[in-house]
Amino acid sequence: MEKKIHEGRNVKRFREMLGMKQDALASELGEDWNQKKISLLEQKETLDAAILKDVATALKIPVEAIQNFDEEQAINIISNTFQEGSFVNTGHSPTFNINPMEKWLESIEEIKQLYERWLKEKEDTIRTLEAILENTRR
């Protein structure tokens, strides 16, 4: 049994994931569109190919994303991908593989390089000013 993808509902999901209101999507689609028309569009199971293309362009997503998004599959992927401890807020302490001493030494090295560049530019500026001064004395 093949499950039918509800394209209108998928438009709504992507729009909401992108934090876009129906009015904003309507204005992206042009003068013929308004909030009510977007609401009706999101209720349709199948969308006209041209409208689907325009909506995908306005949402800046591929048409295939709307056509193929299946919430059940997404939930299965998420539940099979993330195990206990995958999230920081699960009651477990996160493990960070950062050596503070190494980061500190990297910072000091960066400061030394900046200081050396600053000294070189200062010397170049002094030479330039000396040359200008020498030319004005002649």
mmCIF file of C-alpha atoms in Angstrom:
data_model
loop_
_atom_site.group_PDB
_atom_site.id
_atom_site.type_symbol
_atom_site.label_atom_id
_atom_site.label_comp_id
_atom_site.label_asym_id
_atom_site.label_seq_id
_atom_site.Cartn_x
_atom_site.Cartn_y
_atom_site.Cartn_z
ATOM 1 C CA MET A 1 0.000 0.000 0.000
ATOM 2 C CA GLU A 2 1.577 3.258 -1.132
ATOM 3 C CA LYS A 3 1.133 6.207 1.189
ATOM 4 C CA LYS A 4 0.016 9.446 -0.479
ATOM 5 C CA ILE A 5 2.088 12.548 0.248
ATOM 6 C CA HIS A 6 -0.027 15.587 1.169
ATOM 7 C CA GLU A 7 1.772 18.369 -0.717
ATOM 8 C CA GLY A 8 -0.278 21.202 0.800
ATOM 9 C CA ARG A 9 0.487 20.011 4.327
ATOM 10 C CA ASN A 10 4.161 19.747 3.385
ATOM 11 C CA VAL A 11 4.115 23.362 2.154
ATOM 12 C CA LYS A 12 2.717 24.340 5.550
ATOM 13 C CA ARG A 13 5.385 22.312 7.394
ATOM 14 C CA PHE A 14 8.263 23.847 5.437
ATOM 15 C CA ARG A 15 6.778 27.341 5.741
ATOM 16 C CA GLU A 16 6.496 26.920 9.520
ATOM 17 C CA MET A 17 10.000 25.429 9.796
ATOM 18 C CA LEU A 18 11.298 28.508 7.998
ATOM 19 C CA GLY A 19 9.390 30.778 10.395
ATOM 20 C CA MET A 20 7.336 32.279 7.576
ATOM 21 C CA LYS A 21 3.741 33.448 8.003
ATOM 22 C CA GLN A 22 1.096 32.782 5.368
ATOM 23 C CA ASP A 23 0.989 36.514 4.550
ATOM 24 C CA ALA A 24 4.743 36.549 3.916
ATOM 25 C CA LEU A 25 4.527 33.567 1.579
ATOM 26 C CA ALA A 26 1.594 35.211 -0.215
ATOM 27 C CA SER A 27 3.594 38.394 -0.793
ATOM 28 C CA GLU A 28 6.533 36.309 -2.105
ATOM 29 C CA LEU A 29 4.190 34.676 -4.615
ATOM 30 C CA GLY A 30 2.806 37.941 -5.980
ATOM 31 C CA GLU A 31 -0.238 40.196 -6.084
ATOM 32 C CA ASP A 32 -2.681 37.379 -6.885
ATOM 33 C CA TRP A 33 -1.952 35.742 -3.527
ATOM 34 C CA ASN A 34 -3.207 36.458 -0.010
ATOM 35 C CA GLN A 35 -3.286 34.696 3.355
ATOM 36 C CA LYS A 36 -6.632 33.009 2.654
ATOM 37 C CA LYS A 37 -5.404 31.603 -0.663
ATOM 38 C CA ILE A 38 -2.283 30.188 1.056
ATOM 39 C CA SER A 39 -4.517 28.604 3.710
ATOM 40 C CA LEU A 40 -6.590 26.924 0.991
ATOM 41 C CA LEU A 41 -3.444 25.817 -0.850
ATOM 42 C CA GLU A 42 -2.102 24.162 2.319
ATOM 43 C CA GLN A 43 -5.297 22.098 2.550
ATOM 44 C CA LYS A 44 -4.906 20.588 -0.930
ATOM 45 C CA GLU A 45 -3.453 17.103 -1.152
ATOM 46 C CA THR A 46 -1.992 17.624 -4.631
ATOM 47 C CA LEU A 47 -0.759 20.926 -6.050
ATOM 48 C CA ASP A 48 -0.534 22.070 -9.652
ATOM 49 C CA ALA A 49 3.058 21.696 -10.936
ATOM 50 C CA ALA A 50 3.438 25.412 -11.775
ATOM 51 C CA ILE A 51 2.145 26.500 -8.358
ATOM 52 C CA LEU A 52 4.336 23.915 -6.653
ATOM 53 C CA LYS A 53 7.379 25.303 -8.471
ATOM 54 C CA ASP A 54 6.503 28.900 -7.511
ATOM 55 C CA VAL A 55 5.938 27.952 -3.859
ATOM 56 C CA ALA A 56 9.208 25.999 -3.720
ATOM 57 C CA THR A 57 11.046 28.983 -5.208
ATOM 58 C CA ALA A 58 9.444 31.338 -2.678
ATOM 59 C CA LEU A 59 10.412 28.999 0.184
ATOM 60 C CA LYS A 60 13.885 28.534 -1.362
ATOM 61 C CA ILE A 61 13.620 24.751 -1.257
ATOM 62 C CA PRO A 62 13.604 22.140 -4.028
ATOM 63 C CA VAL A 63 10.219 21.081 -5.432
ATOM 64 C CA GLU A 64 11.182 17.497 -4.574
ATOM 65 C CA ALA A 65 11.337 18.395 -0.881
ATOM 66 C CA ILE A 66 7.631 19.244 -0.940
ATOM 67 C CA GLN A 67 6.743 16.281 -3.134
ATOM 68 C CA ASN A 68 8.686 13.683 -1.152
ATOM 69 C CA PHE A 69 8.561 14.797 2.480
ATOM 70 C CA ASP A 70 6.935 12.112 4.594
ATOM 71 C CA GLU A 71 6.536 12.899 8.280
ATOM 72 C CA GLU A 72 6.445 9.228 9.277
ATOM 73 C CA GLN A 73 9.765 8.572 7.548
ATOM 74 C CA ALA A 74 11.315 11.664 9.142
ATOM 75 C CA ILE A 75 10.196 10.517 12.600
ATOM 76 C CA ASN A 76 11.591 7.032 11.942
ATOM 77 C CA ILE A 77 14.930 8.452 10.830
ATOM 78 C CA ILE A 78 15.140 10.709 13.880
ATOM 79 C CA SER A 79 14.157 7.974 16.325
ATOM 80 C CA ASN A 80 16.625 5.517 14.774
ATOM 81 C CA THR A 81 19.447 8.054 14.576
ATOM 82 C CA PHE A 82 19.386 9.573 18.040
ATOM 83 C CA GLN A 83 20.026 7.269 20.935
ATOM 84 C CA GLU A 84 19.996 7.939 24.649
ATOM 85 C CA GLY A 85 22.645 10.519 25.452
ATOM 86 C CA SER A 86 22.562 12.061 21.973
ATOM 87 C CA PHE A 87 21.156 15.260 23.397
ATOM 88 C CA VAL A 88 22.789 17.415 26.060
ATOM 89 C CA ASN A 89 19.536 17.829 28.023
ATOM 90 C CA THR A 90 19.024 14.126 28.685
ATOM 91 C CA GLY A 91 20.405 14.292 32.210
ATOM 92 C CA HIS A 92 23.860 13.134 31.149
ATOM 93 C CA SER A 93 26.905 15.342 31.282
ATOM 94 C CA PRO A 94 28.274 16.150 27.845
ATOM 95 C CA THR A 95 31.849 15.194 27.028
ATOM 96 C CA PHE A 96 33.953 17.857 25.366
ATOM 97 C CA ASN A 97 37.222 16.875 23.748
ATOM 98 C CA ILE A 98 38.863 20.268 24.144
ATOM 99 C CA ASN A 99 42.216 20.670 25.792
ATOM 100 C CA PRO A 100 42.177 24.109 27.486
ATOM 101 C CA MET A 101 45.984 24.282 27.641
ATOM 102 C CA GLU A 102 46.203 23.634 23.900
ATOM 103 C CA LYS A 103 43.637 26.367 23.181
ATOM 104 C CA TRP A 104 45.532 28.746 25.444
ATOM 105 C CA LEU A 105 48.816 28.043 23.624
ATOM 106 C CA GLU A 106 47.100 28.561 20.253
ATOM 107 C CA SER A 107 45.822 31.934 21.483
ATOM 108 C CA ILE A 108 49.269 32.985 22.653
ATOM 109 C CA GLU A 109 50.756 31.982 19.288
ATOM 110 C CA GLU A 110 48.101 34.031 17.507
ATOM 111 C CA ILE A 111 48.846 37.042 19.730
ATOM 112 C CA LYS A 112 52.563 36.705 18.948
ATOM 113 C CA GLN A 113 51.851 36.669 15.217
ATOM 114 C CA LEU A 114 49.628 39.739 15.511
ATOM 115 C CA TYR A 115 52.311 41.537 17.521
ATOM 116 C CA GLU A 116 54.985 40.676 14.940
ATOM 117 C CA ARG A 117 52.776 41.992 12.118
ATOM 118 C CA TRP A 118 52.111 45.161 14.112
ATOM 119 C CA LEU A 119 55.864 45.674 14.682
ATOM 120 C CA LYS A 120 56.608 45.162 10.977
ATOM 121 C CA GLU A 121 53.940 47.680 9.983
ATOM 122 C CA LYS A 122 55.278 50.129 12.568
ATOM 123 C CA GLU A 123 58.802 49.764 11.147
ATOM 124 C CA ASP A 124 57.471 50.230 7.598
ATOM 125 C CA THR A 125 55.633 53.380 8.683
ATOM 126 C CA ILE A 126 58.781 54.767 10.346
ATOM 127 C CA ARG A 127 60.838 54.099 7.190
ATOM 128 C CA THR A 128 58.185 55.795 5.051
ATOM 129 C CA LEU A 129 58.098 58.835 7.345
ATOM 130 C CA GLU A 130 61.922 59.013 7.401
ATOM 131 C CA ALA A 131 61.950 58.917 3.594
ATOM 132 C CA ILE A 132 59.385 61.718 3.424
ATOM 133 C CA LEU A 133 61.352 63.758 5.957
ATOM 134 C CA GLU A 134 64.579 63.188 4.013
ATOM 135 C CA ASN A 135 62.918 64.349 0.773
ATOM 136 C CA THR A 136 61.575 67.514 2.404
ATOM 137 C CA ARG A 137 65.063 68.451 3.730
ATOM 138 C CA ARG A 138 66.548 68.465 0.224
#
